[in-house]
Tab-separated table of C-alpha atoms and ligand atoms in Angstrom:
chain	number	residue	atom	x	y	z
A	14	UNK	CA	-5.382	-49.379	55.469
A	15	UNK	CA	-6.288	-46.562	52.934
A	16	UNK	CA	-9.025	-48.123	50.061
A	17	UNK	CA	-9.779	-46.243	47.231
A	18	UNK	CA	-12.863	-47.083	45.134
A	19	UNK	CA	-13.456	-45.197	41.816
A	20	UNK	CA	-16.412	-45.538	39.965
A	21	UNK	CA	-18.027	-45.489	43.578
A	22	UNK	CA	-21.385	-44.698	42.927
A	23	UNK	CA	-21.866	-47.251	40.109
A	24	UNK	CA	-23.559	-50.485	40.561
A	25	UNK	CA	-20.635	-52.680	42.010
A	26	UNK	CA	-19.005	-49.408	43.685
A	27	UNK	CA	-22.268	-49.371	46.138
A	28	UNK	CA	-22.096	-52.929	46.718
A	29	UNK	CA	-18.379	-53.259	47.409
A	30	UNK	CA	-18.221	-50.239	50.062
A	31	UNK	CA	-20.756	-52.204	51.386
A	32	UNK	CA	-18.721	-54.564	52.072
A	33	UNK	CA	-15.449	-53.241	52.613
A	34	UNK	CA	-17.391	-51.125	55.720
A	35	UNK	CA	-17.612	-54.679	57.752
A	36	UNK	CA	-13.731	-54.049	58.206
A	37	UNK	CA	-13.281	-51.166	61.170
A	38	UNK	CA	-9.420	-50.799	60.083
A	39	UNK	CA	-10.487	-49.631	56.506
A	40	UNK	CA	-10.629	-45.968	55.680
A	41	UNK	CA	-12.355	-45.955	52.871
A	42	UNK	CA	-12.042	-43.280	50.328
A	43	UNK	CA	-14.412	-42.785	47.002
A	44	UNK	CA	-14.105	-41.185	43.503
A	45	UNK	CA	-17.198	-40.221	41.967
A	46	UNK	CA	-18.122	-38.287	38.673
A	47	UNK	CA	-20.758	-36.787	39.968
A	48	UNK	CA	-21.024	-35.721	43.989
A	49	UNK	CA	-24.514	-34.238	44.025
A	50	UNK	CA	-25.798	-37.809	42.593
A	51	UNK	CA	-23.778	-39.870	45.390
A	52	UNK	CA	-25.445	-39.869	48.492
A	53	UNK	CA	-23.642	-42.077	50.996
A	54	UNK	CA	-24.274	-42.179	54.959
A	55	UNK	CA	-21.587	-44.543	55.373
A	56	UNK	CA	-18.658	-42.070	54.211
A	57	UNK	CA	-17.773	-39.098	56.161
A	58	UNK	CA	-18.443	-36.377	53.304
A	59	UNK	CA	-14.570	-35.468	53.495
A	60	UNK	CA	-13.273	-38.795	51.869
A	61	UNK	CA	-16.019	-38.217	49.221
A	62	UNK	CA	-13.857	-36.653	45.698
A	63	UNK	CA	-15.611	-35.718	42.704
A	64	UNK	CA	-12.863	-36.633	40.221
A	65	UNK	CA	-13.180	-37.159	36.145
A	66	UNK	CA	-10.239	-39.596	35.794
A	67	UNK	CA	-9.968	-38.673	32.106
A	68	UNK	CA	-8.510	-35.425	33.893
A	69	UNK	CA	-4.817	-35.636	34.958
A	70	UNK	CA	-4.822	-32.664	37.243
A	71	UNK	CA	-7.362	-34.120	39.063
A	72	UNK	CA	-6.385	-37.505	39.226
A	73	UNK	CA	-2.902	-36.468	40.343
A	74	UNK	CA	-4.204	-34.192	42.784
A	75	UNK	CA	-6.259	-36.041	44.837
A	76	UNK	CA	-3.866	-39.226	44.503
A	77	UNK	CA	-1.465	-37.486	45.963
A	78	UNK	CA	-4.000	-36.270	48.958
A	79	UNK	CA	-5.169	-39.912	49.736
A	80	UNK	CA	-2.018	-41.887	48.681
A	81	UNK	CA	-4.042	-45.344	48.671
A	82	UNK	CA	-2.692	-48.779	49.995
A	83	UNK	CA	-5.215	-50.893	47.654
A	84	UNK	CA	-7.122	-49.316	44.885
A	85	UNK	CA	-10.264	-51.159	43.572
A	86	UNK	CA	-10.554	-49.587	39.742
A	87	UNK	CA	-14.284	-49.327	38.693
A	88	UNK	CA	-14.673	-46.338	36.820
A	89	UNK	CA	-15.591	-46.972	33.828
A	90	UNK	CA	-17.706	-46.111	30.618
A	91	UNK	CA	-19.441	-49.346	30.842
A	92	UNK	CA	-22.259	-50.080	28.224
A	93	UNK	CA	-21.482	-51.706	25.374
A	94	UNK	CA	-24.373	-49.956	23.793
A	95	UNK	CA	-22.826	-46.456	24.360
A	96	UNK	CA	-19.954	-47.672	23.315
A	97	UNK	CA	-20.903	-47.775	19.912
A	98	UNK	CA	-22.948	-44.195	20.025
A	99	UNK	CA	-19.627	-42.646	21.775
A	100	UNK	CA	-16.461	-44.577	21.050
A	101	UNK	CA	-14.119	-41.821	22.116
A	102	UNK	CA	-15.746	-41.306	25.381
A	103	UNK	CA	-14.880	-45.101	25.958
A	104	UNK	CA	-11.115	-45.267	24.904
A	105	UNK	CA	-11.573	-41.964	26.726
A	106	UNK	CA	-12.912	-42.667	30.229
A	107	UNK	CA	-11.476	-46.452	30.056
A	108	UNK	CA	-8.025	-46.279	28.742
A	109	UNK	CA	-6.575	-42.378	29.383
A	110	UNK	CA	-8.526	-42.798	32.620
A	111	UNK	CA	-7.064	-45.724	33.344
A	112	UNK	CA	-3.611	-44.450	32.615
A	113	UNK	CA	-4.165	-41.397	34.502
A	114	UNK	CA	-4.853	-43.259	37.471
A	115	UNK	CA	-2.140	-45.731	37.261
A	116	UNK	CA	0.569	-42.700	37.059
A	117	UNK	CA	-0.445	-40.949	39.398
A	118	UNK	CA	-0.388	-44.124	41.955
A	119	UNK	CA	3.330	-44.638	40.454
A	120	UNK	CA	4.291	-41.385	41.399
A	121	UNK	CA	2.860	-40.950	45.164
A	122	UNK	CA	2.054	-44.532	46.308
A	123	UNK	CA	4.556	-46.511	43.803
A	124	UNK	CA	3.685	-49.925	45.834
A	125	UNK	CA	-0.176	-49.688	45.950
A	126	UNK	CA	-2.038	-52.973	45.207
A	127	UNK	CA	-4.766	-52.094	42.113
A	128	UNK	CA	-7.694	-54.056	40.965
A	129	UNK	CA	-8.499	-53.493	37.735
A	130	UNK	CA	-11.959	-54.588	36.142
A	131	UNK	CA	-12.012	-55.898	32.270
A	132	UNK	CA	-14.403	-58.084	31.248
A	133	UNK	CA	-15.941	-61.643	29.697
A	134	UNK	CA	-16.521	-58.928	26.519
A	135	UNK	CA	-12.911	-59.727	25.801
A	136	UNK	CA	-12.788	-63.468	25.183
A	137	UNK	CA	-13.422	-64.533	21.462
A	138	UNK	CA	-16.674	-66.388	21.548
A	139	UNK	CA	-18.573	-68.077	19.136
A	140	UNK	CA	-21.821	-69.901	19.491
A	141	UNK	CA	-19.945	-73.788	18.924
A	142	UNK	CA	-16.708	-72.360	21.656
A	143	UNK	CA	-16.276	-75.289	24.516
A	144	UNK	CA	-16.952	-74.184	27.333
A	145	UNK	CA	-15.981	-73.070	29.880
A	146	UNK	CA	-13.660	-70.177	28.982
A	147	UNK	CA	-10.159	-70.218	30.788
A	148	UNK	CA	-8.178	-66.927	30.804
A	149	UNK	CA	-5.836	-68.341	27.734
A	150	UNK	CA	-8.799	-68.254	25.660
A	151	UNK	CA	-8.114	-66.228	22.413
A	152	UNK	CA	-8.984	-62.271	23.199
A	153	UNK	CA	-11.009	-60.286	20.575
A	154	UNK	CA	-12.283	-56.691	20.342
A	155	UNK	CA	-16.001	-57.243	18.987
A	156	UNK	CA	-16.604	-53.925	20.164
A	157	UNK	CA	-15.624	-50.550	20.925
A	158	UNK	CA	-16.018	-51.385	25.099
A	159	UNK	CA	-14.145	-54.667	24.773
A	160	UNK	CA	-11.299	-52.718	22.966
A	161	UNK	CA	-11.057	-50.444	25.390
A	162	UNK	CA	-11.319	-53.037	27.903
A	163	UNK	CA	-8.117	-55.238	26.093
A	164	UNK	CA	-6.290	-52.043	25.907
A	165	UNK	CA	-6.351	-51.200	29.548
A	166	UNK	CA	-5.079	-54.596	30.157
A	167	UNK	CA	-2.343	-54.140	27.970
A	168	UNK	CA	-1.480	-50.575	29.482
A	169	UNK	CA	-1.659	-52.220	32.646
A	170	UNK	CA	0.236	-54.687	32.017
A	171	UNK	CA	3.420	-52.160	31.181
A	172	UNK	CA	3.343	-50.532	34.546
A	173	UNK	CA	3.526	-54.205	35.766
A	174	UNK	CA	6.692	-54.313	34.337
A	175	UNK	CA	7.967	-50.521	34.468
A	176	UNK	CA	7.044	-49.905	38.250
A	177	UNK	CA	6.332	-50.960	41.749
A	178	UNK	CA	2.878	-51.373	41.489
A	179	UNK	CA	0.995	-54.258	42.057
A	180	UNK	CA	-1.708	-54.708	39.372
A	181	UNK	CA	-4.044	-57.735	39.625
A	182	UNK	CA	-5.841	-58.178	36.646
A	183	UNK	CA	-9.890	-59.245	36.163
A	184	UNK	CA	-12.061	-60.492	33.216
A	185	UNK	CA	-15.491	-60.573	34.974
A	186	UNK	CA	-18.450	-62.494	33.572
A	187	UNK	CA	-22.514	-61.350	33.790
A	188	UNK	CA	-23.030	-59.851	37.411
A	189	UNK	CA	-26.673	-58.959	38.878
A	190	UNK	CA	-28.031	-57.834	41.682
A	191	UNK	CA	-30.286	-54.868	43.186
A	192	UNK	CA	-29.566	-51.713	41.669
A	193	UNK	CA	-28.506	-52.654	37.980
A	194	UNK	CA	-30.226	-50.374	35.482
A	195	UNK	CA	-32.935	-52.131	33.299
A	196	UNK	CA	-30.900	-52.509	30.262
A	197	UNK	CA	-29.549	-55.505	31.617
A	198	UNK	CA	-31.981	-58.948	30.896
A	199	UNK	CA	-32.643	-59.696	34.325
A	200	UNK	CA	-33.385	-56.634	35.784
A	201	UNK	CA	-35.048	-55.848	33.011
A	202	UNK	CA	-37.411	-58.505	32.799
A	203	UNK	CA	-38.126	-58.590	36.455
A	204	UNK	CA	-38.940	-54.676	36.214
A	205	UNK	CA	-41.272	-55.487	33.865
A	206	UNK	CA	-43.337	-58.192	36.321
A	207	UNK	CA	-43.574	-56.087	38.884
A	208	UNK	CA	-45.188	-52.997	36.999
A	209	UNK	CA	-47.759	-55.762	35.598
A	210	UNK	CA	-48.105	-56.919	39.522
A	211	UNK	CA	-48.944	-53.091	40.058
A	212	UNK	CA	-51.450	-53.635	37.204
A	213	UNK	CA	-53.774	-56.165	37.035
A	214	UNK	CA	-55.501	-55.227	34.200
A	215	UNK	CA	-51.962	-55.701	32.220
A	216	UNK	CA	-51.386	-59.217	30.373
A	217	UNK	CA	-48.985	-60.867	32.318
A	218	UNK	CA	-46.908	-61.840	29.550
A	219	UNK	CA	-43.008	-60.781	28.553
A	220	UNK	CA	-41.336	-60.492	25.221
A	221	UNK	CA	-38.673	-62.572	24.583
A	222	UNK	CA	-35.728	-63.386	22.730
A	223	UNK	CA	-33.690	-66.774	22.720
A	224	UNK	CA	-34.359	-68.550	26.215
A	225	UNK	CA	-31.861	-71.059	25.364
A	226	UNK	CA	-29.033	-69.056	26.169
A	227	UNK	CA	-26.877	-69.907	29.281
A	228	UNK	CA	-24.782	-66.999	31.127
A	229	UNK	CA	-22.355	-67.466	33.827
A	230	UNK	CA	-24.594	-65.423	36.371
A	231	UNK	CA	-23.368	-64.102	39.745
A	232	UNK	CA	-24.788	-61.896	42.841
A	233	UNK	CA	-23.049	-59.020	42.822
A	234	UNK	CA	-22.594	-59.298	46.553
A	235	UNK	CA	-20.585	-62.308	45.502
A	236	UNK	CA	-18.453	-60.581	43.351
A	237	UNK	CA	-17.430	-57.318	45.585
A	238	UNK	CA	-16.389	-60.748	48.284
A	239	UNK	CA	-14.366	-62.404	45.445
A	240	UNK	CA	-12.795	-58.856	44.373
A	241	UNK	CA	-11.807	-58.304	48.239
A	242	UNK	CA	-9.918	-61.546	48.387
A	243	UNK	CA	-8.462	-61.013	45.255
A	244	UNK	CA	-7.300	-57.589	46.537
A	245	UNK	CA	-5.383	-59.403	48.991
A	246	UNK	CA	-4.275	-62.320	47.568
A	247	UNK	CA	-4.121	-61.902	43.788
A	248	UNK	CA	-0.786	-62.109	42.459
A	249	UNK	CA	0.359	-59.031	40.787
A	250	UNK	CA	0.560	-59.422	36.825
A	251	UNK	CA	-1.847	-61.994	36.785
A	252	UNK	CA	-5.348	-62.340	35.272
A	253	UNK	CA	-8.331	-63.708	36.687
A	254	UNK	CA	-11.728	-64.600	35.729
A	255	UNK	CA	-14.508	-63.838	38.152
A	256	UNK	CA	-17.638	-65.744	37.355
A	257	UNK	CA	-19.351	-69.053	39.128
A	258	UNK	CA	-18.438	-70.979	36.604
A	259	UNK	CA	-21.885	-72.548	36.247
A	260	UNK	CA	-24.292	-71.337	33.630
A	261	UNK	CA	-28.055	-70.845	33.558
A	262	UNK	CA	-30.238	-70.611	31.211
A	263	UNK	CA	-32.899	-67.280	30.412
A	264	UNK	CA	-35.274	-69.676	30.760
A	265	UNK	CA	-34.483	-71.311	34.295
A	266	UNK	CA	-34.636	-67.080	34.858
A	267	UNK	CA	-37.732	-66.743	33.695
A	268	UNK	CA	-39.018	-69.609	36.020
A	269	UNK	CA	-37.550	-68.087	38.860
A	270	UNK	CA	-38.943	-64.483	38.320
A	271	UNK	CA	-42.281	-66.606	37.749
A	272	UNK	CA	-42.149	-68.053	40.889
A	273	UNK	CA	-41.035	-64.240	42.935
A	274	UNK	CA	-44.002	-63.308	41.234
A	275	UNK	CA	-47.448	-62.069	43.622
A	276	UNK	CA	-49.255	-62.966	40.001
A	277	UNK	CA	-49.692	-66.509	39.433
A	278	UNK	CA	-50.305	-65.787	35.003
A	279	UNK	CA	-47.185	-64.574	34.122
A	280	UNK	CA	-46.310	-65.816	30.799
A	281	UNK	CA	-44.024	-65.448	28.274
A	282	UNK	CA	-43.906	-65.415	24.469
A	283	UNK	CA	-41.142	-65.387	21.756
A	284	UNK	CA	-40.705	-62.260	19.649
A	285	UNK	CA	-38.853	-63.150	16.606
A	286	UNK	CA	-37.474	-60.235	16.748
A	287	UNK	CA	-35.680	-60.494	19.796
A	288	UNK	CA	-33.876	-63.532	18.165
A	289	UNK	CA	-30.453	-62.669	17.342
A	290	UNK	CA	-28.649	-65.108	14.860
A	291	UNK	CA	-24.790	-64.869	16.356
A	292	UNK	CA	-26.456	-65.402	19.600
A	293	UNK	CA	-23.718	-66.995	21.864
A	294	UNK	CA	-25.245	-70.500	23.607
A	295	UNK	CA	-23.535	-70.151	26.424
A	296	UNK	CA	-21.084	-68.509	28.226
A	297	UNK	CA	-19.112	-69.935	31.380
A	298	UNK	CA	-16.089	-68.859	33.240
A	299	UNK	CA	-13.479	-71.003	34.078
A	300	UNK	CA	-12.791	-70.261	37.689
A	301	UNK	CA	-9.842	-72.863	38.568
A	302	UNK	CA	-6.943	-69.825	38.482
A	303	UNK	CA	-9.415	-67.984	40.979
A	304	UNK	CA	-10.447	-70.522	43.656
A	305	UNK	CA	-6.907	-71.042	43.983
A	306	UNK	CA	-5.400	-68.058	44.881
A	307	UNK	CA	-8.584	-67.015	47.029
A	308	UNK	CA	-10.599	-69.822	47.692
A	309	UNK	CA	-14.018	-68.195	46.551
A	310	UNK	CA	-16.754	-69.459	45.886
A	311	UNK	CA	-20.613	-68.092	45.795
A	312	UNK	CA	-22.734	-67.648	48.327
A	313	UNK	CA	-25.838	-66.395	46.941
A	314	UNK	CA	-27.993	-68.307	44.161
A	315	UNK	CA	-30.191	-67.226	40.881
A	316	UNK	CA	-33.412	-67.243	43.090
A	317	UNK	CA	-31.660	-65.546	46.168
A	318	UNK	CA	-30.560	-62.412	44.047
A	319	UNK	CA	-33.448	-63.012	41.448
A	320	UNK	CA	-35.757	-62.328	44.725
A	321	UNK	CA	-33.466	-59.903	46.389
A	322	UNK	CA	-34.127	-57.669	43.217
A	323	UNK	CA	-37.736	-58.053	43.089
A	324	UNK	CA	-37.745	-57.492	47.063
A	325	UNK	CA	-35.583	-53.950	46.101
A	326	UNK	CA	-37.476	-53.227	42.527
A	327	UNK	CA	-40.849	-53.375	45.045
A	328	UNK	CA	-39.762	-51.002	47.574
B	2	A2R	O1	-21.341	-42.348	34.102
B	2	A2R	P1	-21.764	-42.380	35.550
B	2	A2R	O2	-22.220	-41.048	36.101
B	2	A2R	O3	-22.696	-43.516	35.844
B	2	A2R	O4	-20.412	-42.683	36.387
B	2	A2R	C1	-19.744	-43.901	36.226
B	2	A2R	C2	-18.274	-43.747	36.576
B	2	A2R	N1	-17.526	-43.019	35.520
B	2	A2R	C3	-16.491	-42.201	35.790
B	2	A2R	N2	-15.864	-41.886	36.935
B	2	A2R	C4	-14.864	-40.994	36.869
B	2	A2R	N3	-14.451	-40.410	35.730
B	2	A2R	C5	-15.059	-40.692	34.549
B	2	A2R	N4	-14.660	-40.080	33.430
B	2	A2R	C6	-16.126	-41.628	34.542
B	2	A2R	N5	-16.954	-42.123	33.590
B	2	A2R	C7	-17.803	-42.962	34.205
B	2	A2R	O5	-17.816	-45.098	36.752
B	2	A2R	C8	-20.164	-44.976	37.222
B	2	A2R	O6	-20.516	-44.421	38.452
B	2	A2R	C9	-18.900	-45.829	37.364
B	2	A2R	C10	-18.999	-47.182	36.690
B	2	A2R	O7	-20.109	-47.848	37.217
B	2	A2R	P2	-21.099	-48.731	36.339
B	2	A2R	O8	-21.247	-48.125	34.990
B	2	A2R	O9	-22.335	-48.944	37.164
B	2	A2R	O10	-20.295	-50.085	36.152
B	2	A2R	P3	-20.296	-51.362	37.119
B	2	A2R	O11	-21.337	-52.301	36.662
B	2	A2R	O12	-20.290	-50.929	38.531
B	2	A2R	O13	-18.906	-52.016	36.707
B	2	A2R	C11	-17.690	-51.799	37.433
B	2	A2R	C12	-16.528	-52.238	36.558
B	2	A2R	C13	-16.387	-51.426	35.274
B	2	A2R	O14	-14.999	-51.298	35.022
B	2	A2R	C14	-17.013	-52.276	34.213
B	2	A2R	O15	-16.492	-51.987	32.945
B	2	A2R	C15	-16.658	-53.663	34.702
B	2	A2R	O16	-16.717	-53.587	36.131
B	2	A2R	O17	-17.582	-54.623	34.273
């Protein structure tokens, strides 16, 4: 079986080849943006391809090279942050990309199964919604990313109907785990601890905004296991969440990175102006549609990937 990954070298792209190495039969092939900043043992350098899907020539040339059986789809501008600073890089890299990628599989593997990543980002969500959210849930594009994000369902959705591809559809919800960059709360905050564990002389105590809030948290080692079953089992047209489907709250975090903690004073205060009035309570997929197509469920809890990334953040 032929596996292509893009967006390889970004934080679930690690993780899931990973995982997908477990299974000898796999040949496992990666798109990267960058080569030189991808170092990985675990692939012979050959099925390695530095490819910028917003280029067609590319795209279509090294499609037609590995001609894929499954394609997991992670490329992505990702940041809803950037996505305001550089909106055109993010219709850009997520929709033309995405496009790119899907005709070129029409054209040289027309019957390859594709997982394609949107996100939580798209569901219309306001701080009094009942939870949790189910994939009818209105869609809304709050944000340049989550446009993009709607729109590459949509696109997706038309090669659904115009070709022989199978495209299985997913809105994932908050994933951590080690390697996330800092601009993420968790990571973020348990960065933070372990520079003041490194200095002693440092108040133990962290900034922050509205504990309150409850996110529909999963290990990303979780996740890469749920999109491999999906992969397989998904049904082709269809749209899945991919989330626990329990919520914590930032505090419960807190208490955990607390606990990780070699310091035994680790505090924390609220800065008012972390508080964000729209702030969303809480945030929980509904994960019925999933579980029955694929069974899934987590393996790995908050303090298991709370501690894995202090364990990682230490080395
Ligand atoms: O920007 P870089 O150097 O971090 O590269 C990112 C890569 N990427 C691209 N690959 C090919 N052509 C492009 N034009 C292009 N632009 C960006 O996609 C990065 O290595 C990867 C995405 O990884 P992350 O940003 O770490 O996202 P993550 O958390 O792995 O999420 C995977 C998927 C994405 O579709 C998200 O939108 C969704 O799950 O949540």
């Amino acid at each position: 079986m032929k596996i292509l990954i893009t967006g390889a070298a970004g934080f679930v792209g690690r993780h899931l080849i990973d995982a997908l190495k477990c299974f000898k039969e796999n040949e496992i092939y990666a798109f990267v943006l960058n080569k030189n900043e991808f170092q990985n043992v675990e692939l012979p350098a050959e099925r390695i391809f530095q490819v910028d899907i917003t280029n067609i020539k590319n795209v279509y040339e090294k499609i037609e090279i590995i001609r894929p059986d499954i394609v997991y789809h992670l490329a992505a501008q990702s940041s809803v942050g950037l996505s305001w600073k550089n909106p055109a890089l993010t219709y850009n890299v997520n929709i033309t990309g995405t496009v790119n990628l899907l005709e070129a599989l029409s054209v040289y593997c027309n019957d390859a199964r594709v997982l394609l990543i949107g996100s939580a980002e798209q569901y219309d969500v306001k701080y009094d919604t009942e939870q949790p959210i189910a994939e009818s849930h209105k869609l809304v594009g709050n944000n340049h990313y989550s446009v993009s994000k709607l729109a590459q369902e949509a696109a997706a959705g038309l090669f659904i109907k115009n070709t022989d591809l199978q495209i299985i559809r997913v809105r994932a919800f908050n994933h951590i785990g080690a390697g996330q960059e800092t601009k993420f709360v968790i990571p973020d905050w348990c960065s933070q601890v372990i520079s003041m564990e490194k200095n002693l002389h440092k108040e133990a105590c962290l900034a922050v905004g509205n504990v309150k809030v409850r996110r529909d948290f999963t290990d990303v080692r979780d996740i890469v296991n749920c999109y491999i079953l999906l992969a397989q089992n998904g049904v082709s047209g269809e749209i899945y969440n991919v989330g626990s489907g329990v919520s914590r709250s930032l505090e419960d975090v807190l208490e955990i990175i607390k606990k990780n903690s070699t310091r035994n004073d680790i505090k924390w205060k609220v800065d008012e102006n972390k508080l964000r009035p729209t702030d969303i309570m809480e945030l929980r997929a509904d994960v019925r549609k999933l579980k029955s197509v694929t069974g899934w469920s987590p393996k790995y809890s908050l303090d298991d990937s709370i501690q894995w990334i202090m364990e990682e953040m230490r080395k």
